[in-house]
Amino acid sequence: MKAINGAAEALGGKDKLLAVKTLVIEGSGVAPNIGQNPHPEGPLPTWWVPEFKRSIDLANHRARTEQHRVGMFPFALPTDQRQNQGLDGDVAFNINGEGRAQRASDTAVADRRIEMLGTPLTIVRAALDPGAKVGAPRRKGSEELIDIVTAKGDKLTLVLGGTTHLPASVSWITSSENLGDVVNTTSFEDYETVSGIQLPKHYVTKIDFRDWTSGDFHVSKNIVDGDVGDLTAPVAVKSAAAPGPPVISVDAQPVAQGIWWLAGTGGNAFSILFEFDDHLTLFEAPTSEARTKAVIDKARALVPNKPLTEVIVTHHHFDHTGGLRTAVAEGLTVISHQGNEGIFMEMTSRKATLKPDLLTQSRKSLKFRGMDDTLVLKDKSTEVDLFRLIDNTHSPYLIAAFVPRDNLLVEGDLMDMTWVQHPWAENYRKNLALRKIHFTKDIPVHGRIATFDEEMAALAEMEKRTK
Ligand SMILES: [Zn+2]
Ligand SMILES: [Zn+2]
């Protein structure tokens, strides 16, 4: 506790900290879109956040985060979004544009509680709480590291600066479907004095995967004990049950002989199954371990006499690789563009201890079959022609499949009938022409099965809307 008391002293004094009722942080910054970089080795695309406001009611354990974000990258969904997220004790909720509040999951409760602790004032106060467990400080260079288990059971590590004793950063571990354990670190920079308390004017949050930045915010205003209004969860939200994890069902729709579209619920990205002479091949392992495991089980049940041996992964984006670790755990060889091998290797060689997943339990490692321009998978039963999308801005290593016998296109992120805009439509048409593909049906990872004419009409509509 000596180190914590030292930090409290450096921040303005224990009594002063404990007397604070509310804190408001206003500013702007960027929030990079984790796992959605076009090139797997390139920079992340970012949401620009021109307005950010976090209001914390310390005495009542309530918080509200309001932000306006604008996508600074080609995106098929709305790029101008306003978010309003609340936390009231153990109740999390979101307020939509019309002011309607809806209860959020218990995972959101835990995430928002950690967000609330991500300031020097709140984390030191949490450590001063008699219900908290504070570990003995460890030295790392000139800094002191202190493990804290809050009264609520959240585990964080606080780092204090060697000379100033001011909090330099706080870290905590989260669990990711794509990456296993993820260490998140928020650094506190450029302290200023407000009402006698030291508060940072710059927050940078990074994860321990490629040192990616997940948020970088400059504070325009720190307000201590200002009026935060009523942050109480609406009665209707409190009485509503918290939504549980998504219900997973896999609905296998036959689309041609030995080909199934594995749609259903539990995610907005689907898989496709191909039956060959002596084995099965899956197309895409998206969303999560739970969804991909259910898809794999379904595939095995559909054709029980043939082993499922491989999975084609269209590109590295995290919505398409949430089940990559699961596929590796299940012994599947991963087929993708060779440019994706590096990131896939990194994603599948990380540990998951917070929520031990099938990969961590299996101790398996990635088996990768790379391709460049094309790869033909063919035997007496089936032919699946894989090809790379040339000059595609969504990802330079995006691949898709064509089934000549049935004239089917099988793809992820080339087209979705529900998209509001299509920034790489021109490239999509160009690649179809280049590969001489005029499909009867497109069996997609996102959206619904559509014909060539339906898609071309929808594309024209999207382009008209965005011009
Ligand atoms: Zn993508
Ligand atoms: Zn996608």
CSV table of C-alpha atoms and ligand atoms in Angstrom, one decimal:
chain,number,residue,atom,x,y,z
A,1,MET,CA,0.0,0.0,0.0
A,2,LYS,CA,3.0,2.3,0.4
A,3,ALA,CA,3.4,2.6,-3.3
A,4,ILE,CA,-0.4,3.2,-3.8
A,5,ASN,CA,-0.3,5.9,-1.1
A,6,GLY,CA,2.7,7.4,-2.9
A,7,ALA,CA,0.7,7.5,-6.1
A,8,ALA,CA,-2.3,9.1,-4.3
A,9,GLU,CA,0.1,11.7,-2.9
A,10,ALA,CA,1.5,12.4,-6.3
A,11,LEU,CA,-2.0,12.8,-7.8
A,12,GLY,CA,-3.0,15.4,-5.2
A,13,GLY,CA,-3.4,13.6,-1.9
A,14,LYS,CA,-5.5,10.7,-0.7
A,15,ASP,CA,-8.2,12.8,0.9
A,16,LYS,CA,-8.6,14.9,-2.2
A,17,LEU,CA,-8.9,11.8,-4.4
A,18,LEU,CA,-11.4,10.1,-2.2
A,19,ALA,CA,-13.6,13.3,-2.0
A,20,VAL,CA,-14.0,13.4,-5.8
A,21,LYS,CA,-17.6,12.7,-6.9
A,22,THR,CA,-17.5,13.0,-10.6
A,23,LEU,CA,-15.0,13.2,-13.5
A,24,VAL,CA,-15.6,14.2,-17.0
A,25,ILE,CA,-13.1,13.7,-19.8
A,26,GLU,CA,-13.7,15.4,-23.1
A,27,GLY,CA,-11.6,15.3,-26.2
A,28,SER,CA,-10.9,13.8,-29.6
A,29,GLY,CA,-8.7,11.2,-31.2
A,30,VAL,CA,-8.5,8.1,-33.2
A,31,ALA,CA,-9.7,4.5,-32.7
A,32,PRO,CA,-7.9,2.1,-35.1
A,33,ASN,CA,-10.0,-0.7,-36.4
A,34,ILE,CA,-8.2,-3.8,-35.0
A,35,GLY,CA,-7.6,-6.6,-37.4
A,36,GLN,CA,-9.0,-4.8,-40.4
A,37,ASN,CA,-5.9,-3.5,-42.1
A,38,PRO,CA,-6.0,-4.0,-45.9
A,39,HIS,CA,-2.5,-5.5,-46.0
A,40,PRO,CA,-1.8,-7.9,-43.2
A,41,GLU,CA,1.6,-6.3,-42.6
A,42,GLY,CA,0.3,-2.7,-43.1
A,43,PRO,CA,-1.2,-0.1,-40.9
A,44,LEU,CA,-4.7,-0.3,-39.4
A,45,PRO,CA,-7.6,1.7,-40.8
A,46,THR,CA,-8.9,4.2,-38.3
A,47,TRP,CA,-12.1,5.7,-37.0
A,48,TRP,CA,-11.6,9.4,-36.5
A,49,VAL,CA,-13.3,10.4,-33.3
A,50,PRO,CA,-13.9,14.2,-33.5
A,51,GLU,CA,-16.0,14.2,-30.3
A,52,PHE,CA,-15.5,12.0,-27.2
A,53,LYS,CA,-16.9,12.4,-23.7
A,54,ARG,CA,-16.7,10.1,-20.8
A,55,SER,CA,-18.6,11.0,-17.7
A,56,ILE,CA,-17.9,9.1,-14.5
A,57,ASP,CA,-20.1,9.2,-11.3
A,58,LEU,CA,-17.5,7.7,-8.9
A,59,ALA,CA,-19.7,7.5,-5.9
A,60,ASN,CA,-22.5,5.6,-7.6
A,61,HIS,CA,-20.3,3.5,-10.0
A,62,ARG,CA,-21.9,4.9,-13.1
A,63,ALA,CA,-20.4,6.0,-16.4
A,64,ARG,CA,-21.4,7.2,-19.8
A,65,THR,CA,-19.3,7.3,-22.9
A,66,GLU,CA,-20.6,9.3,-25.8
A,67,GLN,CA,-18.7,9.5,-29.1
A,68,HIS,CA,-19.0,10.5,-32.7
A,69,ARG,CA,-16.8,8.5,-35.0
A,70,VAL,CA,-16.1,8.7,-38.7
A,71,GLY,CA,-14.6,5.8,-40.7
A,72,MET,CA,-11.5,7.1,-42.5
A,73,PHE,CA,-11.4,4.0,-44.7
A,74,PRO,CA,-13.4,2.4,-47.5
A,75,PHE,CA,-16.2,0.6,-45.7
A,76,ALA,CA,-19.4,-1.1,-46.8
A,77,LEU,CA,-21.4,-0.1,-43.7
A,78,PRO,CA,-22.3,3.4,-42.4
A,79,THR,CA,-19.1,5.4,-41.7
A,80,ASP,CA,-20.6,8.2,-39.6
A,81,GLN,CA,-21.7,6.8,-36.3
A,82,ARG,CA,-22.8,8.1,-32.9
A,83,GLN,CA,-22.4,5.9,-29.9
A,84,ASN,CA,-23.8,6.4,-26.4
A,85,GLN,CA,-22.9,3.7,-23.9
A,86,GLY,CA,-23.9,3.5,-20.3
A,87,LEU,CA,-22.9,1.6,-17.2
A,88,ASP,CA,-24.9,1.7,-13.9
A,89,GLY,CA,-23.3,-0.8,-11.4
A,90,ASP,CA,-23.9,-4.2,-13.0
A,91,VAL,CA,-26.2,-3.0,-15.8
A,92,ALA,CA,-24.7,-2.0,-19.2
A,93,PHE,CA,-26.9,-0.3,-21.8
A,94,ASN,CA,-26.7,1.5,-25.2
A,95,ILE,CA,-28.8,4.4,-26.3
A,96,ASN,CA,-29.5,4.7,-30.0
A,97,GLY,CA,-30.0,7.7,-32.1
A,98,GLU,CA,-33.7,8.0,-31.2
A,99,GLY,CA,-32.8,8.0,-27.5
A,100,ARG,CA,-34.0,4.4,-26.9
A,101,ALA,CA,-32.0,2.5,-24.3
A,102,GLN,CA,-31.3,-1.2,-24.7
A,103,ARG,CA,-29.7,-3.4,-22.2
A,104,ALA,CA,-26.2,-4.8,-23.1
A,105,SER,CA,-24.5,-8.0,-22.2
A,106,ASP,CA,-22.6,-8.8,-19.0
A,107,THR,CA,-19.4,-8.8,-21.1
A,108,ALA,CA,-20.1,-5.2,-21.8
A,109,VAL,CA,-20.5,-4.6,-18.0
A,110,ALA,CA,-17.0,-6.0,-17.4
A,111,ASP,CA,-15.5,-4.1,-20.4
A,112,ARG,CA,-17.0,-0.8,-19.3
A,113,ARG,CA,-16.0,-1.3,-15.7
A,114,ILE,CA,-12.4,-1.7,-16.9
A,115,GLU,CA,-12.8,1.4,-19.1
A,116,MET,CA,-13.9,3.3,-16.1
A,117,LEU,CA,-10.7,2.2,-14.3
A,118,GLY,CA,-8.6,3.4,-17.1
A,119,THR,CA,-7.7,6.8,-15.6
A,120,PRO,CA,-5.1,7.5,-12.8
A,121,LEU,CA,-7.8,8.9,-10.5
A,122,THR,CA,-10.1,5.9,-10.8
A,123,ILE,CA,-7.5,3.1,-10.7
A,124,VAL,CA,-5.8,4.6,-7.6
A,125,ARG,CA,-9.1,5.1,-5.9
A,126,ALA,CA,-10.0,1.4,-6.7
A,127,ALA,CA,-6.7,0.4,-5.2
A,128,LEU,CA,-7.4,2.4,-2.0
A,129,ASP,CA,-10.7,0.6,-1.6
A,130,PRO,CA,-10.5,-1.6,1.5
A,131,GLY,CA,-12.1,-4.4,-0.6
A,132,ALA,CA,-9.2,-4.4,-3.1
A,133,LYS,CA,-6.1,-6.7,-3.0
A,134,VAL,CA,-2.9,-4.9,-3.7
A,135,GLY,CA,0.2,-6.9,-4.5
A,136,ALA,CA,3.8,-6.1,-3.5
A,137,PRO,CA,5.4,-3.7,-6.0
A,138,ARG,CA,7.8,-5.2,-8.6
A,139,ARG,CA,10.6,-3.1,-10.1
A,140,LYS,CA,11.0,-2.8,-13.9
A,141,GLY,CA,13.8,-0.4,-14.7
A,142,SER,CA,12.9,2.8,-12.9
A,143,GLU,CA,9.2,2.0,-12.7
A,144,GLU,CA,7.1,0.2,-10.1
A,145,LEU,CA,4.5,-2.4,-11.2
A,146,ILE,CA,1.6,-3.2,-8.8
A,147,ASP,CA,-0.9,-5.9,-9.3
A,148,ILE,CA,-4.4,-4.9,-8.2
A,149,VAL,CA,-7.5,-7.0,-7.8
A,150,THR,CA,-10.4,-4.6,-7.3
A,151,ALA,CA,-13.3,-5.1,-4.9
A,152,LYS,CA,-15.3,-6.3,-8.0
A,153,GLY,CA,-12.6,-8.8,-8.9
A,154,ASP,CA,-11.1,-7.0,-11.9
A,155,LYS,CA,-7.4,-7.7,-12.3
A,156,LEU,CA,-5.1,-4.8,-13.4
A,157,THR,CA,-1.5,-3.9,-13.2
A,158,LEU,CA,-0.6,-0.3,-12.4
A,159,VAL,CA,2.7,1.1,-13.4
A,160,LEU,CA,4.1,4.1,-11.4
A,161,GLY,CA,6.8,6.4,-12.8
A,162,GLY,CA,10.1,6.1,-10.9
A,163,THR,CA,10.7,9.7,-10.1
A,164,THR,CA,7.2,11.2,-10.1
A,165,HIS,CA,5.3,8.2,-8.6
A,166,LEU,CA,2.5,9.3,-10.9
A,167,PRO,CA,0.6,6.5,-12.7
A,168,ALA,CA,2.3,5.9,-16.1
A,169,SER,CA,0.0,3.2,-17.3
A,170,VAL,CA,-2.5,0.5,-16.4
A,171,SER,CA,-2.7,-2.9,-18.0
A,172,TRP,CA,-5.3,-5.7,-18.1
A,173,ILE,CA,-5.8,-8.9,-20.0
A,174,THR,CA,-8.8,-9.6,-22.2
A,175,SER,CA,-9.7,-12.7,-24.2
A,176,SER,CA,-9.9,-12.6,-28.0
A,177,GLU,CA,-11.4,-15.2,-30.3
A,178,ASN,CA,-8.6,-14.3,-32.9
A,179,LEU,CA,-5.7,-13.8,-30.6
A,180,GLY,CA,-6.2,-15.6,-27.3
A,181,ASP,CA,-5.0,-13.6,-24.3
A,182,VAL,CA,-4.5,-9.9,-25.1
A,183,VAL,CA,-2.7,-7.5,-22.8
A,184,ASN,CA,-4.2,-4.0,-23.1
A,185,THR,CA,-2.2,-1.1,-21.8
A,186,THR,CA,-3.4,2.5,-21.4
A,187,SER,CA,-0.6,5.0,-21.0
A,188,PHE,CA,-1.2,8.3,-19.2
A,189,GLU,CA,0.7,11.3,-20.6
A,190,ASP,CA,0.9,15.1,-20.3
A,191,TYR,CA,-0.5,15.6,-16.8
A,192,GLU,CA,-2.2,18.8,-15.9
A,193,THR,CA,-3.6,20.1,-12.6
A,194,VAL,CA,-7.4,20.4,-12.3
A,195,SER,CA,-9.0,21.3,-8.9
A,196,GLY,CA,-5.7,20.3,-7.3
A,197,ILE,CA,-5.7,16.9,-8.9
A,198,GLN,CA,-3.2,15.6,-11.5
A,199,LEU,CA,-5.0,14.3,-14.6
A,200,PRO,CA,-3.5,13.3,-18.0
A,201,LYS,CA,-4.3,15.1,-21.2
A,202,HIS,CA,-3.3,12.2,-23.4
A,203,TYR,CA,-4.4,8.6,-23.3
A,204,VAL,CA,-2.9,5.9,-25.6
A,205,THR,CA,-4.1,2.3,-25.5
A,206,LYS,CA,-2.1,-0.5,-27.1
A,207,ILE,CA,-2.5,-4.2,-27.4
A,208,ASP,CA,0.4,-6.8,-27.2
A,209,PHE,CA,-0.2,-8.0,-30.8
A,210,ARG,CA,2.1,-6.1,-33.1
A,211,ASP,CA,2.0,-3.2,-30.7
A,212,TRP,CA,-1.3,-2.1,-32.3
A,213,THR,CA,-2.8,1.1,-31.0
A,214,SER,CA,-6.5,0.6,-30.2
A,215,GLY,CA,-7.1,4.2,-29.1
A,216,ASP,CA,-5.3,7.5,-29.0
A,217,PHE,CA,-7.1,10.4,-27.4
A,218,HIS,CA,-6.2,14.0,-26.6
A,219,VAL,CA,-8.2,15.6,-23.7
A,220,SER,CA,-9.5,19.1,-24.4
A,221,LYS,CA,-11.2,19.3,-21.0
A,222,ASN,CA,-10.8,17.5,-17.7
A,223,ILE,CA,-13.7,18.4,-15.3
A,224,VAL,CA,-13.6,17.4,-11.6
A,225,ASP,CA,-16.9,17.5,-9.7
A,226,GLY,CA,-18.9,19.0,-12.6
A,227,ASP,CA,-22.5,18.1,-13.2
A,228,VAL,CA,-22.7,14.8,-15.0
A,229,GLY,CA,-26.5,14.7,-15.1
A,230,ASP,CA,-28.4,11.5,-14.3
A,231,LEU,CA,-26.4,8.5,-15.4
A,232,THR,CA,-28.9,6.0,-13.9
A,233,ALA,CA,-30.0,3.1,-16.1
A,234,PRO,CA,-33.6,3.6,-17.2
A,235,VAL,CA,-36.0,1.4,-15.3
A,236,ALA,CA,-37.0,-0.6,-18.4
A,237,VAL,CA,-33.3,-1.4,-19.0
A,238,LYS,CA,-32.8,-2.5,-15.4
A,239,SER,CA,-35.7,-4.8,-15.4
A,240,ALA,CA,-34.8,-6.4,-18.8
A,241,ALA,CA,-32.6,-9.5,-18.8
A,242,ALA,CA,-29.0,-9.0,-20.0
A,243,PRO,CA,-28.7,-10.6,-23.4
A,244,GLY,CA,-26.7,-13.8,-23.2
A,245,PRO,CA,-24.1,-15.1,-25.7
A,246,PRO,CA,-25.5,-15.5,-29.2
A,247,VAL,CA,-27.5,-18.7,-29.8
A,248,ILE,CA,-25.6,-20.8,-32.4
A,249,SER,CA,-27.3,-22.9,-34.9
A,250,VAL,CA,-25.9,-24.1,-38.2
A,251,ASP,CA,-28.4,-24.5,-41.0
A,252,ALA,CA,-26.9,-26.5,-43.9
A,253,GLN,CA,-28.5,-25.6,-47.2
A,254,PRO,CA,-27.5,-27.8,-50.2
A,255,VAL,CA,-26.6,-25.5,-53.1
A,256,ALA,CA,-25.3,-28.1,-55.5
A,257,GLN,CA,-24.2,-31.8,-55.4
A,258,GLY,CA,-21.7,-32.0,-52.5
A,259,ILE,CA,-21.8,-28.3,-51.7
A,260,TRP,CA,-23.6,-26.8,-48.7
A,261,TRP,CA,-24.0,-23.2,-47.5
A,262,LEU,CA,-23.6,-23.4,-43.7
A,263,ALA,CA,-25.7,-20.4,-42.6
A,264,GLY,CA,-27.7,-20.1,-39.4
A,265,THR,CA,-27.3,-17.9,-36.3
A,266,GLY,CA,-24.5,-16.9,-34.0
A,267,GLY,CA,-22.6,-14.6,-36.3
A,268,ASN,CA,-23.0,-12.6,-39.5
A,269,ALA,CA,-20.4,-14.6,-41.4
A,270,PHE,CA,-21.0,-18.0,-42.8
A,271,SER,CA,-19.1,-21.0,-44.1
A,272,ILE,CA,-19.4,-23.3,-47.1
A,273,LEU,CA,-18.7,-27.0,-47.3
A,274,PHE,CA,-17.2,-28.9,-50.4
A,275,GLU,CA,-17.3,-32.7,-50.6
A,276,PHE,CA,-14.4,-34.3,-52.5
A,277,ASP,CA,-13.8,-38.0,-53.2
A,278,ASP,CA,-12.1,-38.8,-49.9
A,279,HIS,CA,-12.3,-35.7,-47.8
A,280,LEU,CA,-14.2,-32.5,-47.0
A,281,THR,CA,-13.0,-28.9,-47.4
A,282,LEU,CA,-14.5,-26.0,-45.5
A,283,PHE,CA,-14.6,-22.4,-46.9
A,284,GLU,CA,-14.0,-19.8,-44.1
A,285,ALA,CA,-13.8,-20.2,-40.3
A,286,PRO,CA,-15.3,-16.9,-39.1
A,287,THR,CA,-16.6,-15.2,-36.0
A,288,SER,CA,-15.8,-17.3,-33.0
A,289,GLU,CA,-14.7,-20.6,-31.6
A,290,ALA,CA,-18.3,-21.5,-30.7
A,291,ARG,CA,-19.6,-20.7,-34.2
A,292,THR,CA,-16.7,-22.4,-36.1
A,293,LYS,CA,-16.8,-25.5,-33.8
A,294,ALA,CA,-20.5,-25.8,-34.5
A,295,VAL,CA,-19.9,-25.5,-38.3
A,296,ILE,CA,-17.1,-28.2,-38.2
A,297,ASP,CA,-19.4,-30.5,-36.2
A,298,LYS,CA,-22.2,-29.9,-38.7
A,299,ALA,CA,-19.8,-30.7,-41.6
A,300,ARG,CA,-18.7,-33.9,-40.0
A,301,ALA,CA,-22.3,-34.9,-39.4
A,302,LEU,CA,-23.4,-34.2,-42.9
A,303,VAL,CA,-20.8,-36.5,-44.5
A,304,PRO,CA,-19.7,-38.8,-41.7
A,305,ASN,CA,-17.7,-41.2,-43.8
A,306,LYS,CA,-15.2,-38.5,-45.1
A,307,PRO,CA,-12.8,-36.6,-42.9
A,308,LEU,CA,-12.8,-32.8,-42.9
A,309,THR,CA,-9.2,-32.0,-43.6
A,310,GLU,CA,-8.8,-28.4,-44.7
A,311,VAL,CA,-10.2,-24.9,-44.6
A,312,ILE,CA,-9.9,-22.2,-47.2
A,313,VAL,CA,-9.6,-18.7,-45.5
A,314,THR,CA,-10.4,-15.8,-47.8
A,315,HIS,CA,-8.3,-13.1,-46.0
A,316,HIS,CA,-7.0,-12.2,-42.5
A,317,HIS,CA,-9.7,-9.8,-41.4
A,318,PHE,CA,-10.7,-10.6,-37.9
A,319,ASP,CA,-14.4,-11.1,-38.7
A,320,HIS,CA,-13.2,-13.9,-41.1
A,321,THR,CA,-10.7,-15.5,-38.8
A,322,GLY,CA,-12.5,-15.7,-35.4
A,323,GLY,CA,-12.5,-19.5,-35.8
A,324,LEU,CA,-9.0,-19.8,-37.3
A,325,ARG,CA,-7.5,-21.0,-34.0
A,326,THR,CA,-10.4,-23.5,-33.7
A,327,ALA,CA,-9.8,-24.8,-37.2
A,328,VAL,CA,-6.1,-25.4,-36.4
A,329,ALA,CA,-7.1,-27.0,-33.1
A,330,GLU,CA,-9.3,-29.4,-35.1
A,331,GLY,CA,-6.3,-30.4,-37.3
A,332,LEU,CA,-7.4,-28.6,-40.5
A,333,THR,CA,-4.8,-27.4,-43.0
A,334,VAL,CA,-5.4,-23.8,-43.7
A,335,ILE,CA,-5.4,-22.8,-47.4
A,336,SER,CA,-5.0,-19.1,-48.2
A,337,HIS,CA,-2.9,-16.6,-50.1
A,338,GLN,CA,0.7,-17.0,-49.1
A,339,GLY,CA,0.8,-13.3,-48.0
A,340,ASN,CA,-1.5,-14.3,-45.1
A,341,GLU,CA,0.8,-17.0,-43.6
A,342,GLY,CA,2.8,-14.7,-41.4
A,343,ILE,CA,-0.2,-13.2,-39.6
A,344,PHE,CA,-2.0,-16.5,-39.4
A,345,MET,CA,1.1,-18.0,-37.8
A,346,GLU,CA,1.2,-15.2,-35.2
A,347,MET,CA,-2.5,-15.5,-34.5
A,348,THR,CA,-2.3,-19.2,-33.9
A,349,SER,CA,0.8,-19.3,-31.8
A,350,ARG,CA,-0.5,-17.2,-28.9
A,351,LYS,CA,-1.7,-18.6,-25.6
A,352,ALA,CA,-5.3,-18.4,-24.2
A,353,THR,CA,-5.1,-18.7,-20.4
A,354,LEU,CA,-7.9,-16.3,-19.4
A,355,LYS,CA,-10.4,-18.4,-21.4
A,356,PRO,CA,-8.5,-21.5,-22.4
A,357,ASP,CA,-9.6,-22.3,-26.0
A,358,LEU,CA,-9.5,-25.5,-28.0
A,359,LEU,CA,-6.2,-24.5,-29.6
A,360,THR,CA,-4.5,-24.0,-26.3
A,361,GLN,CA,-5.8,-27.3,-25.1
A,362,SER,CA,-4.8,-29.1,-28.3
A,363,ARG,CA,-1.2,-27.7,-28.4
A,364,LYS,CA,-1.5,-28.0,-32.2
A,365,SER,CA,0.2,-25.5,-34.6
A,366,LEU,CA,-0.7,-24.1,-38.0
A,367,LYS,CA,-0.4,-26.3,-41.1
A,368,PHE,CA,-0.5,-23.9,-44.0
A,369,ARG,CA,-0.9,-24.4,-47.7
A,370,GLY,CA,-0.2,-21.1,-49.5
A,371,MET,CA,-1.2,-20.1,-53.0
A,372,ASP,CA,-0.4,-17.1,-55.2
A,373,ASP,CA,-2.6,-16.3,-58.3
A,374,THR,CA,-4.6,-19.5,-58.5
A,375,LEU,CA,-5.0,-22.9,-56.9
A,376,VAL,CA,-7.2,-25.7,-58.3
A,377,LEU,CA,-8.6,-28.3,-55.9
A,378,LYS,CA,-9.9,-31.1,-58.1
A,379,ASP,CA,-10.7,-34.8,-58.1
A,380,LYS,CA,-13.5,-36.9,-59.7
A,381,SER,CA,-16.2,-35.5,-57.4
A,382,THR,CA,-15.6,-31.8,-57.5
A,383,GLU,CA,-13.5,-28.9,-58.8
A,384,VAL,CA,-13.0,-25.7,-56.9
A,385,ASP,CA,-10.8,-23.1,-58.5
A,386,LEU,CA,-9.3,-20.6,-56.1
A,387,PHE,CA,-8.2,-17.2,-57.3
A,388,ARG,CA,-6.7,-14.1,-55.9
A,389,LEU,CA,-8.5,-10.7,-56.4
A,390,ILE,CA,-6.1,-8.5,-58.4
A,391,ASP,CA,-5.6,-5.0,-57.2
A,392,ASN,CA,-8.3,-5.2,-54.6
A,393,THR,CA,-8.2,-2.4,-52.1
A,394,HIS,CA,-10.1,-4.3,-49.4
A,395,SER,CA,-7.1,-6.7,-49.1
A,396,PRO,CA,-4.3,-7.4,-51.6
A,397,TYR,CA,-4.4,-11.1,-50.4
A,398,LEU,CA,-8.1,-11.7,-50.7
A,399,ILE,CA,-9.0,-15.0,-52.5
A,400,ALA,CA,-12.4,-16.4,-53.7
A,401,ALA,CA,-13.6,-19.6,-55.3
A,402,PHE,CA,-15.3,-20.6,-58.5
A,403,VAL,CA,-17.0,-24.0,-59.1
A,404,PRO,CA,-17.1,-24.5,-62.9
A,405,ARG,CA,-19.5,-27.5,-62.8
A,406,ASP,CA,-22.3,-25.5,-61.2
A,407,ASN,CA,-21.2,-22.1,-62.2
A,408,LEU,CA,-21.0,-20.9,-58.6
A,409,LEU,CA,-19.0,-18.1,-57.1
A,410,VAL,CA,-18.1,-18.6,-53.4
A,411,GLU,CA,-16.7,-15.5,-51.7
A,412,GLY,CA,-16.2,-13.4,-48.6
A,413,ASP,CA,-16.3,-9.6,-48.7
A,414,LEU,CA,-16.6,-9.3,-52.5
A,415,MET,CA,-20.4,-8.6,-52.2
A,416,ASP,CA,-23.2,-8.6,-49.7
A,417,MET,CA,-26.7,-7.6,-50.8
A,418,THR,CA,-27.2,-5.8,-47.5
A,419,TRP,CA,-24.3,-3.4,-47.7
A,420,VAL,CA,-25.2,0.3,-47.9
A,421,GLN,CA,-22.2,1.1,-50.1
A,422,HIS,CA,-19.6,-0.8,-52.1
A,423,PRO,CA,-16.2,1.1,-52.3
A,424,TRP,CA,-14.5,-1.8,-54.3
A,425,ALA,CA,-17.4,-2.6,-56.6
A,426,GLU,CA,-15.4,-1.6,-59.7
A,427,ASN,CA,-12.6,-3.9,-58.7
A,428,TYR,CA,-15.2,-6.7,-58.1
A,429,ARG,CA,-16.6,-6.4,-61.6
A,430,LYS,CA,-13.1,-6.2,-63.1
A,431,ASN,CA,-11.9,-9.4,-61.4
A,432,LEU,CA,-15.0,-11.3,-62.5
A,433,ALA,CA,-14.3,-10.1,-66.1
A,434,LEU,CA,-10.6,-11.0,-65.8
A,435,ARG,CA,-11.5,-14.5,-64.6
A,436,LYS,CA,-14.3,-14.8,-67.2
A,437,ILE,CA,-16.8,-15.6,-64.4
A,438,HIS,CA,-20.5,-15.0,-65.1
A,439,PHE,CA,-21.9,-17.0,-62.2
A,440,THR,CA,-25.4,-18.4,-61.8
A,441,LYS,CA,-25.3,-18.0,-58.0
A,442,ASP,CA,-23.0,-16.3,-55.5
A,443,ILE,CA,-22.7,-18.3,-52.3
A,444,PRO,CA,-21.4,-15.6,-49.8
A,445,VAL,CA,-19.8,-15.5,-46.4
A,446,HIS,CA,-21.9,-12.4,-45.6
A,447,GLY,CA,-25.5,-11.8,-46.7
A,448,ARG,CA,-27.7,-14.0,-48.9
A,449,ILE,CA,-27.3,-16.1,-52.0
A,450,ALA,CA,-27.8,-14.0,-55.1
A,451,THR,CA,-27.7,-14.3,-58.8
A,452,PHE,CA,-25.3,-12.3,-61.1
A,453,ASP,CA,-28.1,-10.0,-62.3
A,454,GLU,CA,-29.4,-9.4,-58.8
A,455,GLU,CA,-25.9,-8.4,-57.7
A,456,MET,CA,-25.1,-6.2,-60.6
A,457,ALA,CA,-28.4,-4.3,-60.1
A,458,ALA,CA,-27.7,-3.9,-56.3
A,459,LEU,CA,-24.2,-2.7,-57.1
A,460,ALA,CA,-25.6,0.0,-59.5
A,461,GLU,CA,-28.0,1.0,-56.8
A,462,MET,CA,-25.3,1.3,-54.1
A,463,GLU,CA,-23.1,3.4,-56.5
A,464,LYS,CA,-26.0,5.7,-57.3
A,465,ARG,CA,-26.6,6.2,-53.6
A,466,THR,CA,-23.0,7.1,-52.8
A,467,LYS,CA,-22.4,9.4,-55.8
B,1,ZN,ZN,-12.6,-8.1,-45.0
B,2,ZN,ZN,-16.1,-9.4,-43.8
